[in-house]
Short mmCIF file of C-alpha atoms and ligand atoms in Angstrom, two decimals:
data_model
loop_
_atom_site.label_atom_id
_atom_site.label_comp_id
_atom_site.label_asym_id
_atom_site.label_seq_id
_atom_site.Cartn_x
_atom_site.Cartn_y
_atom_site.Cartn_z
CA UNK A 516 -25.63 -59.06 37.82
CA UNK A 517 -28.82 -58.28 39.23
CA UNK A 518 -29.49 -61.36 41.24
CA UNK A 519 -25.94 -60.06 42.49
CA UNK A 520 -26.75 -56.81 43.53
CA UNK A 521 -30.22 -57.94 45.02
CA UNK A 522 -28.50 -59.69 47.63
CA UNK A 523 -27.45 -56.93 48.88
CA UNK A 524 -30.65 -55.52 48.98
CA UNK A 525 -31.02 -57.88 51.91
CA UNK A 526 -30.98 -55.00 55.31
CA UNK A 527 -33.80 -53.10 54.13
CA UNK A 528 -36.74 -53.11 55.56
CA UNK A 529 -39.80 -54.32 57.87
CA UNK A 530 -41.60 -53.34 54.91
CA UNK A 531 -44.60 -53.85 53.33
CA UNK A 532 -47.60 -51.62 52.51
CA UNK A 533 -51.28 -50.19 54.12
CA UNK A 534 -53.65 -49.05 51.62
CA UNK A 535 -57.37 -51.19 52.87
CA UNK A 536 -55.64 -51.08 56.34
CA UNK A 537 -55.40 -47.72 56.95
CA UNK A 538 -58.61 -47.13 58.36
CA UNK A 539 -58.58 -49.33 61.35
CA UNK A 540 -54.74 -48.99 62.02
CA UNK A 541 -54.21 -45.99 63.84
CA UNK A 542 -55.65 -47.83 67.01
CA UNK A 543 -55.62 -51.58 66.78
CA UNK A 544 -57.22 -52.55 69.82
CA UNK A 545 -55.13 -54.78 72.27
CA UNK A 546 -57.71 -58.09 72.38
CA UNK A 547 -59.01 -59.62 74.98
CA UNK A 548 -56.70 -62.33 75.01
CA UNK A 549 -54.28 -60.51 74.39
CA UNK A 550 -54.55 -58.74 77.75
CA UNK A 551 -52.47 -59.60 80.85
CA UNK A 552 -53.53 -62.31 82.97
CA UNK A 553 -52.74 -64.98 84.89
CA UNK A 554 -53.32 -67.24 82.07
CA UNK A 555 -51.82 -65.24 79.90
CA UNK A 556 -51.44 -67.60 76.49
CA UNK A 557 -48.78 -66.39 73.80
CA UNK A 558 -50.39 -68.44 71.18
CA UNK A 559 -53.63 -67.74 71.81
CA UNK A 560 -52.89 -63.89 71.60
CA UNK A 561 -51.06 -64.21 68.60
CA UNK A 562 -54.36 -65.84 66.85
CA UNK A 563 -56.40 -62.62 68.41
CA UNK A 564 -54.30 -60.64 67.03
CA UNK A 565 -54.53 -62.52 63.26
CA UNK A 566 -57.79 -62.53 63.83
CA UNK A 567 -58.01 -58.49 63.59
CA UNK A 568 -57.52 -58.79 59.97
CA UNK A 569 -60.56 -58.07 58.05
CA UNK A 570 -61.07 -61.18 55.55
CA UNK A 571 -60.59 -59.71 52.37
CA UNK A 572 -57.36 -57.62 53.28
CA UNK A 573 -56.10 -61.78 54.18
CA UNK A 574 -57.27 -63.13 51.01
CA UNK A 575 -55.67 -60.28 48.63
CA UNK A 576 -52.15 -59.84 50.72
CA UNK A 577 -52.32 -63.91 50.52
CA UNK A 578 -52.88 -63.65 46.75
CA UNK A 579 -50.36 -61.10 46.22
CA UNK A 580 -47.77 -63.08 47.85
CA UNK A 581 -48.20 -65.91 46.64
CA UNK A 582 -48.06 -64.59 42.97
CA UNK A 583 -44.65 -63.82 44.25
CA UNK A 584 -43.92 -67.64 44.61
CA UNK A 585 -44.64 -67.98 41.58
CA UNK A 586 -42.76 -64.99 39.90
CA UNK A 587 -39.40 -66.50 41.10
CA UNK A 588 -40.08 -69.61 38.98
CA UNK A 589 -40.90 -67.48 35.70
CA UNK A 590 -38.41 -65.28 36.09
CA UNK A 591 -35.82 -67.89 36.53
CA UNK A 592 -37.61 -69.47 33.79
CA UNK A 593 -37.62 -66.23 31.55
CA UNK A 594 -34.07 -65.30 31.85
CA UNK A 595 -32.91 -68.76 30.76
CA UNK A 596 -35.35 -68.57 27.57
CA UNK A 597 -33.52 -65.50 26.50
CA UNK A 598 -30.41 -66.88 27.18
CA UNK A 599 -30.86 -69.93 25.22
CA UNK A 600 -32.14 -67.29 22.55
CA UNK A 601 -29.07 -65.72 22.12
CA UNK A 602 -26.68 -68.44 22.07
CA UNK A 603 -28.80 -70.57 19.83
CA UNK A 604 -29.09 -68.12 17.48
CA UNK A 605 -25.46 -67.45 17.77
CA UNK A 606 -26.37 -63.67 18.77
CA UNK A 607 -24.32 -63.40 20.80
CA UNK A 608 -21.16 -64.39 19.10
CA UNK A 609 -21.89 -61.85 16.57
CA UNK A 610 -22.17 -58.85 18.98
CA UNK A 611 -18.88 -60.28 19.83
CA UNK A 612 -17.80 -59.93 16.12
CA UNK A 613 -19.10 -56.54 16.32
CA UNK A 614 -17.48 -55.60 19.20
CA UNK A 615 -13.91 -56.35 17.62
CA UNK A 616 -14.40 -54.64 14.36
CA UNK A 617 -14.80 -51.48 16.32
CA UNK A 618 -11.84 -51.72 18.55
CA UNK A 619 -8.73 -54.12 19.40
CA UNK A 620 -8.24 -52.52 22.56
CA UNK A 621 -9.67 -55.61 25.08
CA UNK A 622 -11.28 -53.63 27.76
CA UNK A 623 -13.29 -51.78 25.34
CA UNK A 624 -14.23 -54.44 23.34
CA UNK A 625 -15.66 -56.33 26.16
CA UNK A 626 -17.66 -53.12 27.27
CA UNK A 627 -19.19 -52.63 23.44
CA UNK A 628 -19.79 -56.12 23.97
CA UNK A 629 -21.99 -55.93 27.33
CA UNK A 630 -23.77 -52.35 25.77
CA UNK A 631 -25.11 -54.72 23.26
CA UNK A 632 -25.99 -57.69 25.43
CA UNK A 633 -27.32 -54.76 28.00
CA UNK A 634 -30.12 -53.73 25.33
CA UNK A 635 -31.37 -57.14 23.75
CA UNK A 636 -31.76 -58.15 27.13
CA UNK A 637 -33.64 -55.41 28.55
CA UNK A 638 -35.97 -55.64 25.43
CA UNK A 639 -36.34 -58.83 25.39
CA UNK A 640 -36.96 -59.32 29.09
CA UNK A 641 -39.51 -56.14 29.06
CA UNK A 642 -43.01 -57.94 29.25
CA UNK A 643 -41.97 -60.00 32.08
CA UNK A 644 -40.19 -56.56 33.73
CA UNK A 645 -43.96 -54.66 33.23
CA UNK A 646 -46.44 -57.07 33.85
CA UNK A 647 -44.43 -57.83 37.39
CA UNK A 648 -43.00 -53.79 37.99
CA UNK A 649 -45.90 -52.28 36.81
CA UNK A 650 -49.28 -53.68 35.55
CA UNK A 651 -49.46 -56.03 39.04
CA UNK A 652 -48.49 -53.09 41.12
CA UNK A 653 -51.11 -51.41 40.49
CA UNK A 654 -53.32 -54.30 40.32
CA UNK A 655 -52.67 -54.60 43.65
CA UNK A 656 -53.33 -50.80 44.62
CA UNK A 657 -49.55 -50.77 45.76
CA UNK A 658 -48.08 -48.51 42.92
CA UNK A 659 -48.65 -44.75 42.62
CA UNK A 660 -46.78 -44.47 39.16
CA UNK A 661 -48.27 -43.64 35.72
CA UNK A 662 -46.92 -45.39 33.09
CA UNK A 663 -44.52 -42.65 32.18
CA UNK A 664 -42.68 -42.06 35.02
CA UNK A 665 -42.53 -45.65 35.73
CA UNK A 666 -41.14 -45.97 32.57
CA UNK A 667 -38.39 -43.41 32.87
CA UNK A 668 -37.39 -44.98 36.36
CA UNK A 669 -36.54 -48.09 34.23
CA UNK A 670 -34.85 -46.16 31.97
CA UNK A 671 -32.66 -44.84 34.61
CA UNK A 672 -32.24 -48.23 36.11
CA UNK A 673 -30.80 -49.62 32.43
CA UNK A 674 -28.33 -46.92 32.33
CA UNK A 675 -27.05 -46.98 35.93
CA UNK A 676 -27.00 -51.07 35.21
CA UNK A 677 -24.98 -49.94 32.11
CA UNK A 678 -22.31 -48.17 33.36
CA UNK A 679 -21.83 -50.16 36.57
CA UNK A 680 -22.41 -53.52 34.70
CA UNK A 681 -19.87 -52.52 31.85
CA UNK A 682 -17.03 -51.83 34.42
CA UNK A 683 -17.27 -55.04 36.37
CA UNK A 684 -17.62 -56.91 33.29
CA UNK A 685 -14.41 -55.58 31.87
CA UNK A 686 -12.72 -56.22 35.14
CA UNK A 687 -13.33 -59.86 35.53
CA UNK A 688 -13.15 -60.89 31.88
CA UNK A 689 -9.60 -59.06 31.92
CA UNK A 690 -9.07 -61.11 35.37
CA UNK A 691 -10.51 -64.70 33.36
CA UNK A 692 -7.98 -63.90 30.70
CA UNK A 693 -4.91 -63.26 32.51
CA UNK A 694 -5.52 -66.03 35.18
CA UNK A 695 -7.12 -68.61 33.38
CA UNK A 696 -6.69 -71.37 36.46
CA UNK A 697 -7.44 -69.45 39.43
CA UNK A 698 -9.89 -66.60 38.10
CA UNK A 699 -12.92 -68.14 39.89
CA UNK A 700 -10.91 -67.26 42.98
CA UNK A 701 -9.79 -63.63 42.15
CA UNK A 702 -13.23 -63.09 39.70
CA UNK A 703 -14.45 -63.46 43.44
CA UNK A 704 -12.73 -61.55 45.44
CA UNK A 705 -13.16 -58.37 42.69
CA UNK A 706 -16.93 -58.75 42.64
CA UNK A 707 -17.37 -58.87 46.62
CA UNK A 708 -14.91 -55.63 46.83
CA UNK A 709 -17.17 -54.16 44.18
CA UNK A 710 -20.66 -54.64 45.73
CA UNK A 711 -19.43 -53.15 49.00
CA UNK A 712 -17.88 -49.89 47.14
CA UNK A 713 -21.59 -49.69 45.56
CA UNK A 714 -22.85 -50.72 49.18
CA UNK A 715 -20.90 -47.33 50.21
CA UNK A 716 -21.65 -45.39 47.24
CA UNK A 717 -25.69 -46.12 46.39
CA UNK A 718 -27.43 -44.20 48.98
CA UNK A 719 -25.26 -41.05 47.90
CA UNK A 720 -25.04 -41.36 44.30
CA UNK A 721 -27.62 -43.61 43.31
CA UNK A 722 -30.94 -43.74 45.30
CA UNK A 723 -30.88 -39.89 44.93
CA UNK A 724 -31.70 -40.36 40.96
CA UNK A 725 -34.84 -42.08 41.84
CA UNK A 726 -35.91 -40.47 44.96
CA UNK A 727 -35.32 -37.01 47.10
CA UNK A 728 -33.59 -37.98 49.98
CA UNK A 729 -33.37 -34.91 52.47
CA UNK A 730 -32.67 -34.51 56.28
CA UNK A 731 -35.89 -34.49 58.33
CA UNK A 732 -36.72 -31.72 60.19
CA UNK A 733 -39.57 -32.95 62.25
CA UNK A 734 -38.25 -32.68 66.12
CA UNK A 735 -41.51 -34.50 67.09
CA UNK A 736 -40.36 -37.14 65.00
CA UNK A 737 -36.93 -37.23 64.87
CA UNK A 738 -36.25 -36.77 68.95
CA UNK A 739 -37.56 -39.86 69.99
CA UNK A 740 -35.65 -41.93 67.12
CA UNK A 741 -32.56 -39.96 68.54
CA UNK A 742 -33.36 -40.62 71.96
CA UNK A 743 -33.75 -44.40 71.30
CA UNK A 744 -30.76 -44.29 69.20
CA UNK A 745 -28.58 -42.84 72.16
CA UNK A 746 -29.86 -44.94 74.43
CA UNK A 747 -28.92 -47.84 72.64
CA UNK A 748 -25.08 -46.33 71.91
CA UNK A 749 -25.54 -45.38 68.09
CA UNK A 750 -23.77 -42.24 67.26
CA UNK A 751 -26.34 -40.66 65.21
CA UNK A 752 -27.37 -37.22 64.79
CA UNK A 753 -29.99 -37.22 61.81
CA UNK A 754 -32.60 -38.92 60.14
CA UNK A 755 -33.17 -38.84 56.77
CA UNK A 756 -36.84 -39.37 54.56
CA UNK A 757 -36.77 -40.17 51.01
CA UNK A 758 -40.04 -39.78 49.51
CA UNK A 759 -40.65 -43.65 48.25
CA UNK A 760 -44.70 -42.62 47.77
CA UNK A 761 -43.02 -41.51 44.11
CA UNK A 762 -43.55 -45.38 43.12
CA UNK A 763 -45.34 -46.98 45.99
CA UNK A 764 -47.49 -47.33 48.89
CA UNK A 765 -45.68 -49.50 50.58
CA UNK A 766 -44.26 -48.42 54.09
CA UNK A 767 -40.95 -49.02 55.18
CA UNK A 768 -37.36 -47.92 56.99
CA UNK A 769 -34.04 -48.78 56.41
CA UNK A 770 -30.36 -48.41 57.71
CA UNK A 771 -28.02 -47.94 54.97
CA UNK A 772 -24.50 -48.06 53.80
CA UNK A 773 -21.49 -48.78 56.00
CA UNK A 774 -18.94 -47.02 58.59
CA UNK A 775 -19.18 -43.14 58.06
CA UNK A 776 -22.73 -43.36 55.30
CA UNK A 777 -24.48 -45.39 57.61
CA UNK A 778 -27.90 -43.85 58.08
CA UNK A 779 -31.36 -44.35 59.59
CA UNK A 780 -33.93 -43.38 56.30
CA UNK A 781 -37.49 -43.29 57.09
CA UNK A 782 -39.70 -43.64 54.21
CA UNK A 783 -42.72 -40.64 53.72
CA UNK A 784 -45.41 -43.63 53.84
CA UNK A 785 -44.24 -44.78 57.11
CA UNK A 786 -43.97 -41.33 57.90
CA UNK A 787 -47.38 -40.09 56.95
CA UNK A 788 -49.12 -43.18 57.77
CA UNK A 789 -47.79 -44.90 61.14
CA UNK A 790 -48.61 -44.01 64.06
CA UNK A 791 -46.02 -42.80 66.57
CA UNK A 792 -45.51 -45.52 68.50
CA UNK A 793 -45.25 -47.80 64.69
CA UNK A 794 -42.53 -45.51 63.98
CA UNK A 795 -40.69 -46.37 67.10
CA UNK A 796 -41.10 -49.96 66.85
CA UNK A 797 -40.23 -49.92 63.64
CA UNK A 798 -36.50 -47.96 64.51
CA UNK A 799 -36.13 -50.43 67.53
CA UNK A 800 -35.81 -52.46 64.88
CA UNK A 801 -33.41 -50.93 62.02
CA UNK A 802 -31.01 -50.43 65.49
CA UNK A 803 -30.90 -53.69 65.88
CA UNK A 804 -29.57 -54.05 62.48
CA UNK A 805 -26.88 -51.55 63.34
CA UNK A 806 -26.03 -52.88 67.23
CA UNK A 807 -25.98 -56.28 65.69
CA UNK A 808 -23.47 -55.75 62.89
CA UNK A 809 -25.63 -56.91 60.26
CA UNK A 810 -23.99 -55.06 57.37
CA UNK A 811 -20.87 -56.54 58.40
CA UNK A 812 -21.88 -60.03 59.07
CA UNK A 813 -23.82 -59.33 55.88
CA UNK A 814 -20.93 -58.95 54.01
CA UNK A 815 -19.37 -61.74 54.91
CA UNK A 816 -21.91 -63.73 54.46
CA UNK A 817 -22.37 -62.23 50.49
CA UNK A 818 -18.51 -62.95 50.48
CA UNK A 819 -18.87 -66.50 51.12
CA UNK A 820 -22.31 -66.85 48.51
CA UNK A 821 -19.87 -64.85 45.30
CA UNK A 822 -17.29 -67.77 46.09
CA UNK A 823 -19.27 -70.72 46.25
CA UNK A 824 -20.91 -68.92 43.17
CA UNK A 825 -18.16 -68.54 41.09
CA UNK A 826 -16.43 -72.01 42.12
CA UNK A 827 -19.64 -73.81 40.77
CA UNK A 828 -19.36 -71.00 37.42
CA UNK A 829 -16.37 -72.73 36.76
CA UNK A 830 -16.77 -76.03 36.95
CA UNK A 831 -20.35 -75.58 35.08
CA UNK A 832 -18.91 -73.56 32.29
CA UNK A 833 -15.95 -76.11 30.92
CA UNK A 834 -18.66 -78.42 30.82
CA UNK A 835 -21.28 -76.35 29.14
CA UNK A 836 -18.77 -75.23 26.83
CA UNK A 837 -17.05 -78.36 26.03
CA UNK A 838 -20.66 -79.68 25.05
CA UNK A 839 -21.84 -76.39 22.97
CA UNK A 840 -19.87 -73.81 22.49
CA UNK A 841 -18.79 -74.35 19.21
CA UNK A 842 -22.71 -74.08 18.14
CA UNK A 843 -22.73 -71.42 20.41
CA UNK A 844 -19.41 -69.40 18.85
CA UNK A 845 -18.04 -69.41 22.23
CA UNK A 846 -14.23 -69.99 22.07
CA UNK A 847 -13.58 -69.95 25.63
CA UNK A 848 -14.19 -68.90 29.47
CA UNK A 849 -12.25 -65.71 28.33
CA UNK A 850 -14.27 -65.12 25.24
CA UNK A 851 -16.84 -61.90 26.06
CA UNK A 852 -19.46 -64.16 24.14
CA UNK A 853 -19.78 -66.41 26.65
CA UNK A 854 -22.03 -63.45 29.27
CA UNK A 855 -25.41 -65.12 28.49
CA UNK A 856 -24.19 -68.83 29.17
CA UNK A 857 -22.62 -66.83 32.71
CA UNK A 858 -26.28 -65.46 33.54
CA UNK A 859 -27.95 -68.96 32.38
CA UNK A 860 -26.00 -70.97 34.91
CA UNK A 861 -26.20 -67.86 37.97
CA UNK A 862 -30.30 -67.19 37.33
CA UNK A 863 -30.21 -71.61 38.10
CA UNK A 864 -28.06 -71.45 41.16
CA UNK A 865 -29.67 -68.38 43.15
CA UNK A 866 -33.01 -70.05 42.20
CA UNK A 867 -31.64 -73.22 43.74
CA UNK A 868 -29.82 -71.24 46.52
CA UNK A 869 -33.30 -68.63 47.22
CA UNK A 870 -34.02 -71.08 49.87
CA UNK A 871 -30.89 -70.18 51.77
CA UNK A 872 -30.46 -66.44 50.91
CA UNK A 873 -33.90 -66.09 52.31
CA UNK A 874 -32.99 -67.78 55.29
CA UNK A 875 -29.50 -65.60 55.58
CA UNK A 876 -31.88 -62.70 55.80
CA UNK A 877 -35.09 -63.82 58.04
CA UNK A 878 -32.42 -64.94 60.78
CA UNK A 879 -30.92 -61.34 60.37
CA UNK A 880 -34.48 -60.02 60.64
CA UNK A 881 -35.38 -62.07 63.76
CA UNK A 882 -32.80 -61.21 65.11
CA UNK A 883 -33.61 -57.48 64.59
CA UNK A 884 -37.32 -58.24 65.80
CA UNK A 885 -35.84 -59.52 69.06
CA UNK A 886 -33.19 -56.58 69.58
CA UNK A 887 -36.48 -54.15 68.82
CA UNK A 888 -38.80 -56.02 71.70
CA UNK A 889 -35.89 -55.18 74.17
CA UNK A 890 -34.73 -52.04 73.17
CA UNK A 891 -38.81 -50.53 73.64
CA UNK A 892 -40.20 -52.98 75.69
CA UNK A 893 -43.44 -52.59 74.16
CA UNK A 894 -44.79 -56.14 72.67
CA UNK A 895 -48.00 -54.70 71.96
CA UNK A 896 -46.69 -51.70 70.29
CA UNK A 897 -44.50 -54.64 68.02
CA UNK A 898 -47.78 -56.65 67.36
CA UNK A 899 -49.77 -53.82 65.70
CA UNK A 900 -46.85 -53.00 64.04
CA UNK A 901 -46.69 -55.92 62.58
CA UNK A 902 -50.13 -56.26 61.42
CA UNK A 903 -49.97 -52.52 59.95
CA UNK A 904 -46.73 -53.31 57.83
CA UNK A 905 -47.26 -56.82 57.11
CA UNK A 906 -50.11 -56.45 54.53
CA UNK A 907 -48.68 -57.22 51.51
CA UNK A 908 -47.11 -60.34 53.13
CA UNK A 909 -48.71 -63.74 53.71
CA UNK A 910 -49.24 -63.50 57.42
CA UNK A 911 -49.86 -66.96 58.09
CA UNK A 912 -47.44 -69.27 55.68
CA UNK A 913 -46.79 -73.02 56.94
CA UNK A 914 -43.45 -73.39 58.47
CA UNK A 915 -41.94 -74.86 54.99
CA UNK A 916 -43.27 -72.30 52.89
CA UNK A 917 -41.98 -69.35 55.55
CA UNK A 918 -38.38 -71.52 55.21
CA UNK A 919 -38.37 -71.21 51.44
CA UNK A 920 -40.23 -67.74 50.35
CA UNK A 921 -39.78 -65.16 53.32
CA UNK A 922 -36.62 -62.92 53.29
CA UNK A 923 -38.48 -61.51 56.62
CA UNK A 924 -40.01 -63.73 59.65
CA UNK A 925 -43.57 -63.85 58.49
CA UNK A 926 -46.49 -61.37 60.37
CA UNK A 927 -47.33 -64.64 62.65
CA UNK A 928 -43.60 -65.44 63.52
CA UNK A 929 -43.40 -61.62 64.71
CA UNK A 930 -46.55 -61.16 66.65
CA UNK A 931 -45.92 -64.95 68.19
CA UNK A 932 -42.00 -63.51 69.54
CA UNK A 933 -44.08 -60.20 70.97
CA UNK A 934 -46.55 -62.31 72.61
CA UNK A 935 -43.75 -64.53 74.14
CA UNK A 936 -41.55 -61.92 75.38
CA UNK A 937 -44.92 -60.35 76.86
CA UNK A 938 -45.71 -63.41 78.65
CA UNK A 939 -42.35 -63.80 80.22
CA UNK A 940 -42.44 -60.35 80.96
CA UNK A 941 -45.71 -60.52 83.39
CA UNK A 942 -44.12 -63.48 85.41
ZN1 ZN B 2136 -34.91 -55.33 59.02
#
């Protein structure tokens, strides 16, 4: 379910946060080689750009991100552990037992079933959950949370992932059960439809019980984000903030939902912390997003990922099954029981697959990057941009590394496009 829902996750953001930065980035000088000339070198102003970086903001963003590399592994690793847990132990076939004491009515059962599954999980998966959404954080200066709050954010997040999670469960085990050949297909189908109602429905009635999201009133701010969005034939009339410095530092701006919720949010860090002219490169950005039909094409693309998912579900659970369920208590593909064996097999294929969701999303991102450089026309603008937001990324990952880890074009790739577009510009 989550690894689900993070994929669509995947518009957010040039993101990133600012904290040793902050000092030098209200005016990052334009270097020397940077300048125009008539030997105007893209790569070489790229590298004097890079080279603007203090050292120790490189070596901690580096060490940050590369902890992140390493995250993926043990959280894959994690959620299989507890998994295995609860099908060894056969705990899972008596919460199933449990279920249908209380109730013979199927839809029901199944959703005792996932409350259950919901809570061993989530307590069971909590020191992984604070070390990485918490205690690293703020090792890293990038949360603004006390434990407490932090805390009852999670809380929140376990009972929205409760409600939501108990529904579509329900749904496709009633959809297994009824078409026991071709459920992959329709199991499909019902989960795509489902992530695009949430798609609509999350920045209205979900976000909000995190974060305030109101209507910004700032005509200094807001007019030339209009302006630019005018010019560039989006039909919007507001801008929203939502104030994200609740649990971070990070900066960042996103467009949102789909057809009629679709919305430009700013968050207060970007707000409070970039300069004008970051702001604006930043939204030439997010419009390319919405010019370039991202959500859509995003969709599709998520459309394609559920059925390749669920076609290899299929095939891996009659094997798994035919191998262990009876240890397990498992009686079939339609037997509730079988939810940790389903989130086994997904947390190993979108491990497998992060490779190519990351690259579904950094091509979506270039491409936003190069819709940005022409909408402003200001490469410089997009360089220090780049710099300011990228902090918390590796700026400089090798080519292989930037294929497999980065959902976003890395700091390097960004400045390098600005540069090029510059040079091509003076001729
Ligand atoms: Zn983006």
């Amino acid at each position: 379910m989550r690894t689900a829902v993070l994929l669509f996750c995947c518009l957010a953001s040039f993101a990133a946060a600012a904290a040793p930065l902050a000092t030098m980035t209200a005016n990052i000088p334009v270097p020397p080689a940077a300048q125009p000339s008539a030997h105007f070198d893209p790569q070489a102003a790229t590298d004097a750009y890079l080279a603007l970086i203090p050292p120790d903001a490189k070596a901690r963003s580096d060490a940050y991100f590369e902890g992140g590399y390493w995250l993926l592994l043990w959280d894959a690793l994690y959620g299989v552990a507890i998994a295995l847990l609860i099908l060894n132990f056969r705990w899972s076939a008596k919460m199933r037992d449990l279920a249908e004491r209380i109730t013979r009515f199927g839809p029901l059962r199944t959703m005792i079933y996932f409350v259950q599954y919901l809570l061993v999980i989530s307590i069971l998966g909590f020191p992984l959950a604070v070390y990485e959404g918490f205690f690293r954080e703020r090792q890293y200066g990038l949360a603004t949370q006390t434990f407490g709050p932090w805390m009852g954010d999670q809380l929140k997040f376990v009972l929205v992932n409760l409600i939501l999670g108990a529904i579509i469960t329900a749904a496709l085990f009633g959809i297994v059960r009824k078409l026991p050949r071709t459920w992959w297909i329709w199991g499909a189908l019902v989960t795509s439809v489902f992530l695009v109602i949430l798609q609509l429905i999350a920045p209205v009635y979900i976000f909000p019980l995190f974060n305030k999201i109101t209507r910004l009133n700032d005509p200094k701010v807001t007019e030339p984000i209009l302006r630019l969005a005018r010019a560039n034939g989006i039909p919007a009339k507001d801008v929203y903030q939502i104030d994200a410095s609740r649990q971070t530092t990070r900066m960042s701006a996103n467009v949102s939902g789909i057809g009629n919720t679709m919305r430009i949010t700013l968050n207060d860090n970007l707000l409070r912390r970039g300069t004008p002219e970051e702001i604006q490169a930043v939204m030439g950005h997010e419009m390319g997003h919405y010019v370039l039909n991202h959500a859509y094409k995003g969709v599709m693309e998520t459309l394609i990922l559920i059925v390749v998912w669920f076609a290899a579900l299929r095939w891996s659970l009659d094997r798994a099954l035919a191998r262990w369920g009876e240890r397990w208590g498992i009686r079939g593909v339609g037997d509730t029981a079988v939810l940790p064996l389903v989130l086994l097999l997904s947390s190993i294929f979108f491990f497998v697959l992060t490779p190519i969701t990351n690259t579904l999303t950094r091509t979506a991102e270039y491409e936003a990057d190069m819709y940005g450089l022409n909408a402003s026309r200001e490469p410089d603008r997009f360089a220090r941009a780049a710099i300011h937001l990228g902090e918390y990324r590796k700026m400089s990952p090798g080519p292989v590394e930037e294929w497999i880890f980065f959902d976003h074009p890395s700091g390097r790739t960004r400045i390098l496009a600005a540069m090029r577009w510059k040079g091509e510009n003076l001729k």
